Coordinates of C-alpha atoms and ligand atoms in Angstrom, one line a residue:
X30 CA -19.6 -1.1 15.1
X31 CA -18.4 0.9 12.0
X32 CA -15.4 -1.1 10.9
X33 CA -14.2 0.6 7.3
X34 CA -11.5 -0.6 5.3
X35 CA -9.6 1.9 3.0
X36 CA -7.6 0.5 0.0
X37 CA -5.7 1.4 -2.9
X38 CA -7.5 1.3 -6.2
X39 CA -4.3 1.6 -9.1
X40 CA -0.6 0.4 -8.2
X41 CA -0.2 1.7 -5.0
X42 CA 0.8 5.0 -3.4
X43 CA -1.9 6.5 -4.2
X44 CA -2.5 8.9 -0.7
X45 CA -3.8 6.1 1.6
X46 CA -1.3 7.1 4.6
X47 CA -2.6 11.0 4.2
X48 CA -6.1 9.9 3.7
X49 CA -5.8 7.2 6.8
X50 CA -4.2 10.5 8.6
X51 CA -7.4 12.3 7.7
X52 CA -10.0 9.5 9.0
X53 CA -8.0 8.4 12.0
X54 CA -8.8 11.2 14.3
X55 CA -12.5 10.0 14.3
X56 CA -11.4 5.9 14.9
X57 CA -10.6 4.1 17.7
X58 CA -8.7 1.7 16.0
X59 CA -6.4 2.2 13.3
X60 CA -4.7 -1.0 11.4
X61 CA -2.4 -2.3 9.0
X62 CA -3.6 -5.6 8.1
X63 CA -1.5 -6.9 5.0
X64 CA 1.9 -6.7 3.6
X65 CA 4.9 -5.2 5.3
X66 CA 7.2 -2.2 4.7
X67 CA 7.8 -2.4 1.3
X68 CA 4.9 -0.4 1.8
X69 CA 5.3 3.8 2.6
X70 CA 2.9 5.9 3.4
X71 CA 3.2 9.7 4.1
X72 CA 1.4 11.8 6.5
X73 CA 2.3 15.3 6.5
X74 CA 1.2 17.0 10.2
X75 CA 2.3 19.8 12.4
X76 CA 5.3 17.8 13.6
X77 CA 6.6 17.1 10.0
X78 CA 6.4 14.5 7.7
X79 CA 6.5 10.8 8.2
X80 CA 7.1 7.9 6.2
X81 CA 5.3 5.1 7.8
X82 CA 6.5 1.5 6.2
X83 CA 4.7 -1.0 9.0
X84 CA 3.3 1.4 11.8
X85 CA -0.4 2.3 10.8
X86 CA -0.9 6.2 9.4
X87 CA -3.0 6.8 12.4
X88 CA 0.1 6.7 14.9
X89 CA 0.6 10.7 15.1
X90 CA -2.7 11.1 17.0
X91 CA -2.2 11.1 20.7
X92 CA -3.7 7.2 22.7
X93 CA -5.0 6.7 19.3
X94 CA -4.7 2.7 19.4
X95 CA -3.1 1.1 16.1
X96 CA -2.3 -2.4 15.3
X97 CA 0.1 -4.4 12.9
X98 CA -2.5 -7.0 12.3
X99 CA -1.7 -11.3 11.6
X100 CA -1.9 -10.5 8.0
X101 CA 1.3 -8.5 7.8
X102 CA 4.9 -10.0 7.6
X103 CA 7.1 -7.6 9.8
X104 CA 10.9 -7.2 9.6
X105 CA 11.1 -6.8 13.6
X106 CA 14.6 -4.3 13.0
X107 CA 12.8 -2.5 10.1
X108 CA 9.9 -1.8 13.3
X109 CA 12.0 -1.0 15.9
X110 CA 13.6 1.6 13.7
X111 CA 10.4 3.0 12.9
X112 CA 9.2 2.8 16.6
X113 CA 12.1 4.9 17.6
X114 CA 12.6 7.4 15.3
X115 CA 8.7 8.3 16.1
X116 CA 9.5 8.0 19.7
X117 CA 12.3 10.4 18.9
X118 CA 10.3 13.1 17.4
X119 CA 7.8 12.6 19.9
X120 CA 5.4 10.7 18.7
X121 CA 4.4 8.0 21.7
X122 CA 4.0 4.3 20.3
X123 CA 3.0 2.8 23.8
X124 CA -0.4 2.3 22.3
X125 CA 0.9 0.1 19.4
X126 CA 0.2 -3.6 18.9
X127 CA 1.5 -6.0 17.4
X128 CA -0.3 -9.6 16.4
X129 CA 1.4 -12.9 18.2
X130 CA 0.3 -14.3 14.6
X131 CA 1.8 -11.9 11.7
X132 CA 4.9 -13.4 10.0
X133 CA 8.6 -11.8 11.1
X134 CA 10.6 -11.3 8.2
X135 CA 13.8 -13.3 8.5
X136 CA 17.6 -12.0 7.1
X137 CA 17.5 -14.5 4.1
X138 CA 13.9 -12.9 2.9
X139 CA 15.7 -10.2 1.7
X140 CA 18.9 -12.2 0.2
X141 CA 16.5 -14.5 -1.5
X142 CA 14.4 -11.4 -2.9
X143 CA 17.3 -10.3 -4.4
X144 CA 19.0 -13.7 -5.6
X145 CA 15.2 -14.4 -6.8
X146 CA 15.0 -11.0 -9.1
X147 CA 18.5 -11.6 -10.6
X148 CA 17.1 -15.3 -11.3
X149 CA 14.4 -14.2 -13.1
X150 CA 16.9 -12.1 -15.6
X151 CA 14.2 -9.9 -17.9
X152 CA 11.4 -11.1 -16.3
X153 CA 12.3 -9.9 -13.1
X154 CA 9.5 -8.0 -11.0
X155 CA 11.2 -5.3 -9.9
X156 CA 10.4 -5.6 -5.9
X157 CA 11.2 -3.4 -3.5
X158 CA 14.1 -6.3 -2.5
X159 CA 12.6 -5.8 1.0
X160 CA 12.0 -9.9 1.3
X161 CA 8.1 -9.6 1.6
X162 CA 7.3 -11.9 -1.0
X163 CA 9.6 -14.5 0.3
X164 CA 8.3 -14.1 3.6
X165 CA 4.9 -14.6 2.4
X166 CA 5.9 -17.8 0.5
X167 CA 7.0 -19.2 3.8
X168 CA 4.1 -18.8 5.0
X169 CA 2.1 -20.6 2.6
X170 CA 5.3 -23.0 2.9
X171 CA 4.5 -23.5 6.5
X172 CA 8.1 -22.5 7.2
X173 CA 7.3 -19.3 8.9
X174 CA 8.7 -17.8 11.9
X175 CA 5.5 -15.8 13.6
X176 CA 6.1 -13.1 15.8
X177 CA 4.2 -15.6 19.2
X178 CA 7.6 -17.3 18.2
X179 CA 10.2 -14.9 18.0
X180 CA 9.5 -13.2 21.8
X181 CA 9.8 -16.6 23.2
X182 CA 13.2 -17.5 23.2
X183 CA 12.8 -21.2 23.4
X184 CA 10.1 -21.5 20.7
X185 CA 12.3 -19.7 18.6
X186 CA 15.3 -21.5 19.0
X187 CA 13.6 -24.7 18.1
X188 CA 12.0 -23.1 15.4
X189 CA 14.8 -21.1 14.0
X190 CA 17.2 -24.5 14.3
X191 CA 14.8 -26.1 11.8
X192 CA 13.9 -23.3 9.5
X193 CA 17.3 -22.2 9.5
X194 CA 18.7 -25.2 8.0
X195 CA 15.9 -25.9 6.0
X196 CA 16.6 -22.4 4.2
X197 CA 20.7 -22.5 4.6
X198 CA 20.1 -26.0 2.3
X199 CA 17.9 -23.2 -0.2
X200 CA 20.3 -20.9 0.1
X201 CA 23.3 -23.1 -1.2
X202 CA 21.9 -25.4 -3.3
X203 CA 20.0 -23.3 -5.4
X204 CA 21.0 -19.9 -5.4
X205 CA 24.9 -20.7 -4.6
X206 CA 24.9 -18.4 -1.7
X207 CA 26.3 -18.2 1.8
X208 CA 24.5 -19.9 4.5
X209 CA 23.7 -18.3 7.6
X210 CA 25.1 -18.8 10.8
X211 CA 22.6 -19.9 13.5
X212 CA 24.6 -18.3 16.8
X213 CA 24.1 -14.9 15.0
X214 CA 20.8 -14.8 13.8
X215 CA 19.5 -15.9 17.0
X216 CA 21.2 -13.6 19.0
X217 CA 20.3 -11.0 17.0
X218 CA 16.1 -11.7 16.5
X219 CA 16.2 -12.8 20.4
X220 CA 17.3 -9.4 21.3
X221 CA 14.7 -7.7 18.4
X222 CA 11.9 -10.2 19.9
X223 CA 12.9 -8.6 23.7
X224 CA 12.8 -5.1 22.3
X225 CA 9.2 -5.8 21.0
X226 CA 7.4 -8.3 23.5
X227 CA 5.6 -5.4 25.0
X228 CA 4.0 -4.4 22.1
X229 CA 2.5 -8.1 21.2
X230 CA -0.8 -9.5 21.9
X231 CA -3.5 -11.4 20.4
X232 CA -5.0 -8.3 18.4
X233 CA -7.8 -9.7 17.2
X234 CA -9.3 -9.4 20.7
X235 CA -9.2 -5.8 21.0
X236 CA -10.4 -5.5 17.4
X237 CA -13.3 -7.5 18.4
X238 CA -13.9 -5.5 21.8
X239 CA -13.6 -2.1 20.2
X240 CA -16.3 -3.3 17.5
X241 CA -18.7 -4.2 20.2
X242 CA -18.2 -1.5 21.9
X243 CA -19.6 0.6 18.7
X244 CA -16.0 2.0 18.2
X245 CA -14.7 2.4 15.3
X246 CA -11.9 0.6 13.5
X247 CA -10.2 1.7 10.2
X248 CA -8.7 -0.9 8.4
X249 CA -5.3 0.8 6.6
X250 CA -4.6 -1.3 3.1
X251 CA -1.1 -1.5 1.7
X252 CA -0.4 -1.4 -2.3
X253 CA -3.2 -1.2 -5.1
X254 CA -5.0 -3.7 -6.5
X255 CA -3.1 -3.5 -9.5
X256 CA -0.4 -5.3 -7.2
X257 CA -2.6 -7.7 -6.2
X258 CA -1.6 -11.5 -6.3
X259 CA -5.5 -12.3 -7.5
X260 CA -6.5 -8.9 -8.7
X261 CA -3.4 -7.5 -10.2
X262 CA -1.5 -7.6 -13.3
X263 CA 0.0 -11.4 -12.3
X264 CA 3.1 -11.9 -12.6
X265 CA 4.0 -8.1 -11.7
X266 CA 2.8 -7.8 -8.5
X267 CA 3.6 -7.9 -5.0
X268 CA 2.7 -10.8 -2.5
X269 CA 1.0 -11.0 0.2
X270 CA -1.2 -13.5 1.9
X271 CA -3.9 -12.4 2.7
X272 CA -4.4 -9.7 -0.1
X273 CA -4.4 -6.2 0.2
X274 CA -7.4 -6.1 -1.1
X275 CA -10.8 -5.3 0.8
X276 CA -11.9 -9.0 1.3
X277 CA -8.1 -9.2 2.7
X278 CA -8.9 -6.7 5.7
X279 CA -11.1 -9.2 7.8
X280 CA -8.6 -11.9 7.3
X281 CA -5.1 -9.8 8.1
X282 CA -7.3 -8.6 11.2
X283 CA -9.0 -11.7 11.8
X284 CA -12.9 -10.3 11.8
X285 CA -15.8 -11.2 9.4
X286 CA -17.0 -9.9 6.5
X287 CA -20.4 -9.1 8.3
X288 CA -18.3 -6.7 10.4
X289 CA -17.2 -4.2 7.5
X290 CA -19.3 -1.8 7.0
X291 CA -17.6 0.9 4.3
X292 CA -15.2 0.3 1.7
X293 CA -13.5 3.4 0.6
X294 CA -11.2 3.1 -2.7
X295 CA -8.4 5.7 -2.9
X296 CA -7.3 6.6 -6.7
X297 CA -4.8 9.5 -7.9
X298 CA -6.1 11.8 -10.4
X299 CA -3.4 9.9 -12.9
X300 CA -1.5 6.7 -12.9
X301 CA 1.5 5.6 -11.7
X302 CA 3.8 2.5 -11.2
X303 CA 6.7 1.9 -9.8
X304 CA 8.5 -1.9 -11.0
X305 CA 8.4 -3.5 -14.1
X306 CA 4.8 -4.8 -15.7
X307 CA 2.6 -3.5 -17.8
X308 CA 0.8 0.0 -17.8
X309 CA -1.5 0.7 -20.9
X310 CA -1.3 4.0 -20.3
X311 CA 1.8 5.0 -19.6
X312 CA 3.8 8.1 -21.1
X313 CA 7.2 8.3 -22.5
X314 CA 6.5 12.0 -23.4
X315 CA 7.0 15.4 -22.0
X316 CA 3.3 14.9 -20.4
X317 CA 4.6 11.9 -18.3
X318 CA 7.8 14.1 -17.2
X319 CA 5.8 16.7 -16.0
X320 CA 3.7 14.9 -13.8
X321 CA 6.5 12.9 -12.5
X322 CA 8.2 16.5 -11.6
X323 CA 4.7 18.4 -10.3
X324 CA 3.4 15.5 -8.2
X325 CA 7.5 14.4 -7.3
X326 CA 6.4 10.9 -8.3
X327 CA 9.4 9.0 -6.9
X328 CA 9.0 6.1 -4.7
X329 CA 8.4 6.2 -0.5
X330 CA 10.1 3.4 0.0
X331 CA 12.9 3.2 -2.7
X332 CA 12.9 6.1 -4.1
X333 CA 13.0 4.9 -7.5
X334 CA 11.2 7.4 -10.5
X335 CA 7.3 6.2 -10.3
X336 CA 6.6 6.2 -14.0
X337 CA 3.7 8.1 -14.9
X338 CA 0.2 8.3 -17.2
X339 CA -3.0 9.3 -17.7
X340 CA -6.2 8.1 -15.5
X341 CA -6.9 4.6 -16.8
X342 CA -10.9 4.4 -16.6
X343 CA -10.8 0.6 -17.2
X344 CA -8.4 0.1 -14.6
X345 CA -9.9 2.0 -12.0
X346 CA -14.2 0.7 -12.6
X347 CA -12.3 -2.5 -12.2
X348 CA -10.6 -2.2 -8.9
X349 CA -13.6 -0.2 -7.6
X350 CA -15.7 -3.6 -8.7
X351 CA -13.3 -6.1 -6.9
X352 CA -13.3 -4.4 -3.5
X353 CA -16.7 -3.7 -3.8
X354 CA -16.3 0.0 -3.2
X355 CA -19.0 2.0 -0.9
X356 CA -17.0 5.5 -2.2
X357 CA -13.8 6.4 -4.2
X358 CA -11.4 9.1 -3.0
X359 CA -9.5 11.3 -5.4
X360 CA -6.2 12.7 -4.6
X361 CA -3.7 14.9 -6.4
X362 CA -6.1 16.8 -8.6
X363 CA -3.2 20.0 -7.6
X364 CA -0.9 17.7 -9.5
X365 CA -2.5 18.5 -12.7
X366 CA -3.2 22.6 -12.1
X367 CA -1.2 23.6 -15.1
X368 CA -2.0 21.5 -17.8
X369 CA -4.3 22.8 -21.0
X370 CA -5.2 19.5 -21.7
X371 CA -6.3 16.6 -19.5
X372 CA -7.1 13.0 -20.8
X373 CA -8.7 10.2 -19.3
X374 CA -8.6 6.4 -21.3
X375 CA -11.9 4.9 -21.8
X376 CA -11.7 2.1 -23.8
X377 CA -8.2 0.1 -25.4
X378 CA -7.6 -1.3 -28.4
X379 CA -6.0 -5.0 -28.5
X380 CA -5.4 -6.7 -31.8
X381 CA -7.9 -4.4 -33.8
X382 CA -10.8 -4.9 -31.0
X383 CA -12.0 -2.4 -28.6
X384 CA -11.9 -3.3 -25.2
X385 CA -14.0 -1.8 -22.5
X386 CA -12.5 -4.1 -19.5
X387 CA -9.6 -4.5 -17.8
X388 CA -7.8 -8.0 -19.4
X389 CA -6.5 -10.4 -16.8
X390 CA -3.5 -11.3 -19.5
X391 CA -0.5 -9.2 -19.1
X392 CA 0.3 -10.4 -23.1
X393 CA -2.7 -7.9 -23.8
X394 CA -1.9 -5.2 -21.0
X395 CA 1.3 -4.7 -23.3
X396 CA 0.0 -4.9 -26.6
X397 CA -3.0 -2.8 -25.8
X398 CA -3.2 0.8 -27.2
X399 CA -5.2 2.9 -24.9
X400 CA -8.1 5.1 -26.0
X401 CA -8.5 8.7 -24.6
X402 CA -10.8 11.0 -24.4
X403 CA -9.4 14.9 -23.9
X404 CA -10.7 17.2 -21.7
X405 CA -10.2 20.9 -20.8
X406 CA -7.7 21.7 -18.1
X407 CA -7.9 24.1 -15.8
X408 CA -4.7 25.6 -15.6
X409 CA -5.6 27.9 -12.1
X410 CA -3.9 26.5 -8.5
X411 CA -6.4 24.1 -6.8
X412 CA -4.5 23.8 -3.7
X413 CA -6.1 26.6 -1.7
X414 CA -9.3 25.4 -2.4
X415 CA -11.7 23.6 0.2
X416 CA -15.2 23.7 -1.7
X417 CA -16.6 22.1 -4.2
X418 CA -17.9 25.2 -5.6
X419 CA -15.1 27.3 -5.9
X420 CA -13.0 24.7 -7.6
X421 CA -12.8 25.5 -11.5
X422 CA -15.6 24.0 -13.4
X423 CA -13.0 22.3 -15.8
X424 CA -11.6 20.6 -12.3
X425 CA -15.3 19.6 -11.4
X426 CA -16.1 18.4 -14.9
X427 CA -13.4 15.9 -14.7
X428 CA -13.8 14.6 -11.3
X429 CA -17.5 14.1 -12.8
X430 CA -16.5 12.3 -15.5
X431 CA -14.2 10.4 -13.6
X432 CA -16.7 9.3 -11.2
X433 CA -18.9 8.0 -13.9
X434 CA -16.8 6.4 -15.8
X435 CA -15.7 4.6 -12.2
X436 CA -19.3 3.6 -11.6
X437 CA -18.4 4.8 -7.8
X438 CA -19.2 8.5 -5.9
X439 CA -15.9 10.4 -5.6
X440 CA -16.6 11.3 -1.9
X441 CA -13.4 13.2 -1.3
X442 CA -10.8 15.4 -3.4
X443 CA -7.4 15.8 -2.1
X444 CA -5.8 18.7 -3.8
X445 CA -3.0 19.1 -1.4
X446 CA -0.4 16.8 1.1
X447 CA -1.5 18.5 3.9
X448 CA -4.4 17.6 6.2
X449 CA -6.5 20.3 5.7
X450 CA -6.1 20.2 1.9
X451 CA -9.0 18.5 0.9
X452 CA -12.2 18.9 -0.6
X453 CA -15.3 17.3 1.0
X454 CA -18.0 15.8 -1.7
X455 CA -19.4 13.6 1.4
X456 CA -19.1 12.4 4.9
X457 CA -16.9 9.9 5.2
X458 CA -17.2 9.5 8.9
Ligands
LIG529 P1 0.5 5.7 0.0 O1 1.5 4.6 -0.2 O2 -0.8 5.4 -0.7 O3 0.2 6.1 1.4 O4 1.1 7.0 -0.7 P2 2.6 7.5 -0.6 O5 2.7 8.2 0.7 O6 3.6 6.5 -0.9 O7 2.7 8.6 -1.8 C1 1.7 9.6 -1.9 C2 2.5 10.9 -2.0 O8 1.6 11.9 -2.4 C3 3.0 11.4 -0.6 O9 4.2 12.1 -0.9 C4 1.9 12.3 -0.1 O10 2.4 13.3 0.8 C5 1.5 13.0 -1.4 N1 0.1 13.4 -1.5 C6 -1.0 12.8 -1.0 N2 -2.2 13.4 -1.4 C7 -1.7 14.5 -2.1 C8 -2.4 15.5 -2.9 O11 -3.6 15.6 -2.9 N3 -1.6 16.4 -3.6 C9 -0.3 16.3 -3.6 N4 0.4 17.2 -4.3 N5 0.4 15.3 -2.9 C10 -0.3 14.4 -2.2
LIG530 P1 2.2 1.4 -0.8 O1 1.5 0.7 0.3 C1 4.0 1.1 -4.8 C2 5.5 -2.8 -6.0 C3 7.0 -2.9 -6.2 C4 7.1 -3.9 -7.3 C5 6.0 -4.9 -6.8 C6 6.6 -6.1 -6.1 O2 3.2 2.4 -0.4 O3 1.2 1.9 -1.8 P2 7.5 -6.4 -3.6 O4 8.7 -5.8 -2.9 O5 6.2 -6.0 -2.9 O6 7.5 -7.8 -3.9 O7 7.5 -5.7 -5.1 O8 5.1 -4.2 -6.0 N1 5.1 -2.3 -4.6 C7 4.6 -1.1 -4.4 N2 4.5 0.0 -5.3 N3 3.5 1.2 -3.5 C8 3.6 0.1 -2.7 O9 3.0 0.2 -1.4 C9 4.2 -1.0 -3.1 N4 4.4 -2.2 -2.5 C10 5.0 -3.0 -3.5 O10 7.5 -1.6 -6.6 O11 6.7 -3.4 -8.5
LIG531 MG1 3.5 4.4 -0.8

């Protein structure tokens, strides 16, 4: 019953969609389990290139099944958009699910989002304003709408009367805003919650039957753990209950942690953020320019400039400790072809100490100074490659290093967007 979850290990958008792309065609089961479509991951096949924000990476193969597990919180209009223009370039989603229990993602998520950022003045997070994190907070709230709800129209009526007015009074009181009206908002998520009854079930079941059945089920994360609420760089980063992280996959799926069997960690060959908080090794140079132009390093979802830096050594052992990586994957190495110089940070320096793991305080991310170590590039096109042996020894020498400085095996090497642009170290299947 080989259930593996596949996360990201630095501040999201790190390849997980192309790399889910890569593994799904070997699974039974592909799933989302966490967040919702402030997420956006790419895969790149022979029918073009999509930008998944809730539909699980695996979607493109053919019966393949793939589920939006309990854990996420789902904008049902966002979906159906997504369901139909995949359905409109031919991709069939009659073999999507979606869990009864995952959070919908109301109109005033988004409104309170944004009302919620301009609150917070300089110390705003910089979210995608897509309402996830206010959707999550409901449901810690216990003033959620779940999806069970939303397809039945007299559940959701009583609900929506309740929770409506109980957010109208947020709405006006706090923030000074316009309520909503009820009429509308019902009409319009009773007509979303008829477009997307087929598609609902109690998920967990056919996780469960697929796993005894020896199938196997990948388990898709959404962010990095950088963005974690536990793991991440508090206050900056996104929310969602449960975590992205590995340890989230059983709950947002709802199996056990004896069912996992793989954990794979996926890490570009450099670091990037997009949103405010801190990033030791961020560049403000003409090295952080080129990356952002080589790798186009500009959001999936918002398409704001990602802001680059070099591979942060402390950042990554630390992520591949929390999820308890089996492997890491590396992706992007093309990214870096033409550079003569490569550097990797290995230690940082906060108030006159050296410091050799990653701080919890984001006071210390900021103030710390990070350490790097240079090595060679290799300044030759990686991207036609496909063995380990015929990549440049330079190339080698830093996945090498990277890999033991991350304490993990680098099992894969992704030097291209396509699906056959990869590098196999070890089977990953
Ligand atoms: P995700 O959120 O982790 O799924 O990642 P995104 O899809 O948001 O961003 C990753 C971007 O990198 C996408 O545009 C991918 O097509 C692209 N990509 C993935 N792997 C590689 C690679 O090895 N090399 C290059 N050049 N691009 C890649
Ligand atoms: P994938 O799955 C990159 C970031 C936002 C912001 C912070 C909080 O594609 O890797 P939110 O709207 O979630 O409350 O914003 O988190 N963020 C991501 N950055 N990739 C993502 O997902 C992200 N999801 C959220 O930019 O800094
Ligand atoms: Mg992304």
């Amino acid at each position: 019953m080989p259930a593996i979850v596949l996360i990201g290990g630095q501040w999201g958008d790190e390849g997980k969609g192309r790399i889910v792309d890569l593994l799904s065609e070997k699974a039974h089961i592909v799933t989302r389990y966490s967040a919702g479509n402030n997420a956006g991951h790419t895969v790149i096949n022979e029918r073009g290139t999509f930008r998944l924000r809730l539909v699980p990476a695996g979607i493109c193969y053919p019966g393949k099944i793939c589920i939006i597990g309990n854990g996420m919180a789902v904008n049902p209009k966002a979906l159906i958009e997504e369901i139909e223009d995949l359905e409109s370039r031919g991709v069939s989603t009659t073999h999507l699910f979606i869990s009864d229990r995952c959070q919908v993602v109301m109109p005033y998520h988004p409104i309170i989002d944004r009302l919620d950022e301009k609150l917070r003045g300089e110390n705003a997070v910089g979210t995608t304003g897509y309402g996830i994190g206010p959707a999550f907070a409901d449901k810690v709230a216990r003033i959620g709408i779940r999806m069970g709800d939303l397809i039945d129209p007299r559940v959701f009526e009583d609900r929506l009367r309740y929770v409506l007015n109980y957010k109208n009074n947020v709405l006006t009181r706090l923030y000074g805003a316009e309520a909503l009206d009820f009429d509308q908002v019902y009409a319009e998520y009773c007509e979303y919650g008829m477009r997307l009854a087929p598609h609902v079930r109690d998920t967990s079941v056919i996780v469960h039957e697929a796993l005894a059945g020896d199938e196997t089920v990948l388990l898709e994360g959404a962010q990095g753990s950088l963005l974690d609420l536990d793991a991440g760089t508090y206050e900056f980063v996104s929310a969602s209950v449960p975590s992205s992280l590995a340890a989230g996959a059983c709950i947002g799926i709802g199996i056990g942690p004896t069912q996992i069997d793989r954990v794979y960690g996926v890490y570009k060959a450099y670091m990037t953020r997009v949103g405010n908080g801190p990033m030791p090794t961020e560049l403000f140079d003409n090295d952080g320019e080129r990356i952002r132009e080589m790798g186009q390093e500009y959001g999936t979802a918002t398409g704001r400039p990602r802001r680059c830096g070099w591979f942060d050594s402390l950042a990554s052992r630390y992520t591949a400790r929390v999820n308890g990586l089996t492997a890491a994957i590396f992706t992007r190495m093309d990214v870096l072809d033409t550079f003569e110089e490569i550097k990797i940070c290995t230690s940082y320096r906060i108030d006159g100490k050296e410091i050799l793991e990653f701080p919890a305080s984001v006071g210390q991310l900021n103030r710390a100074q990070p350490v790097f170590e240079s090595m060679p590039g290799w300044n030759t096109p990686t991207t036609g490659v496909r063995n380990w042996e015929d990549l440049p020894e330079a190339a080698r020498n830093y996945v090498k290093r990277v890999e033991e400085l991350m304490g993990v095996p680098i099992a894969l090497v992704s030097v291209g967007p396509e699906r056959d642009q990869f590098i196999s170290l070890d089977s990953i299947l």
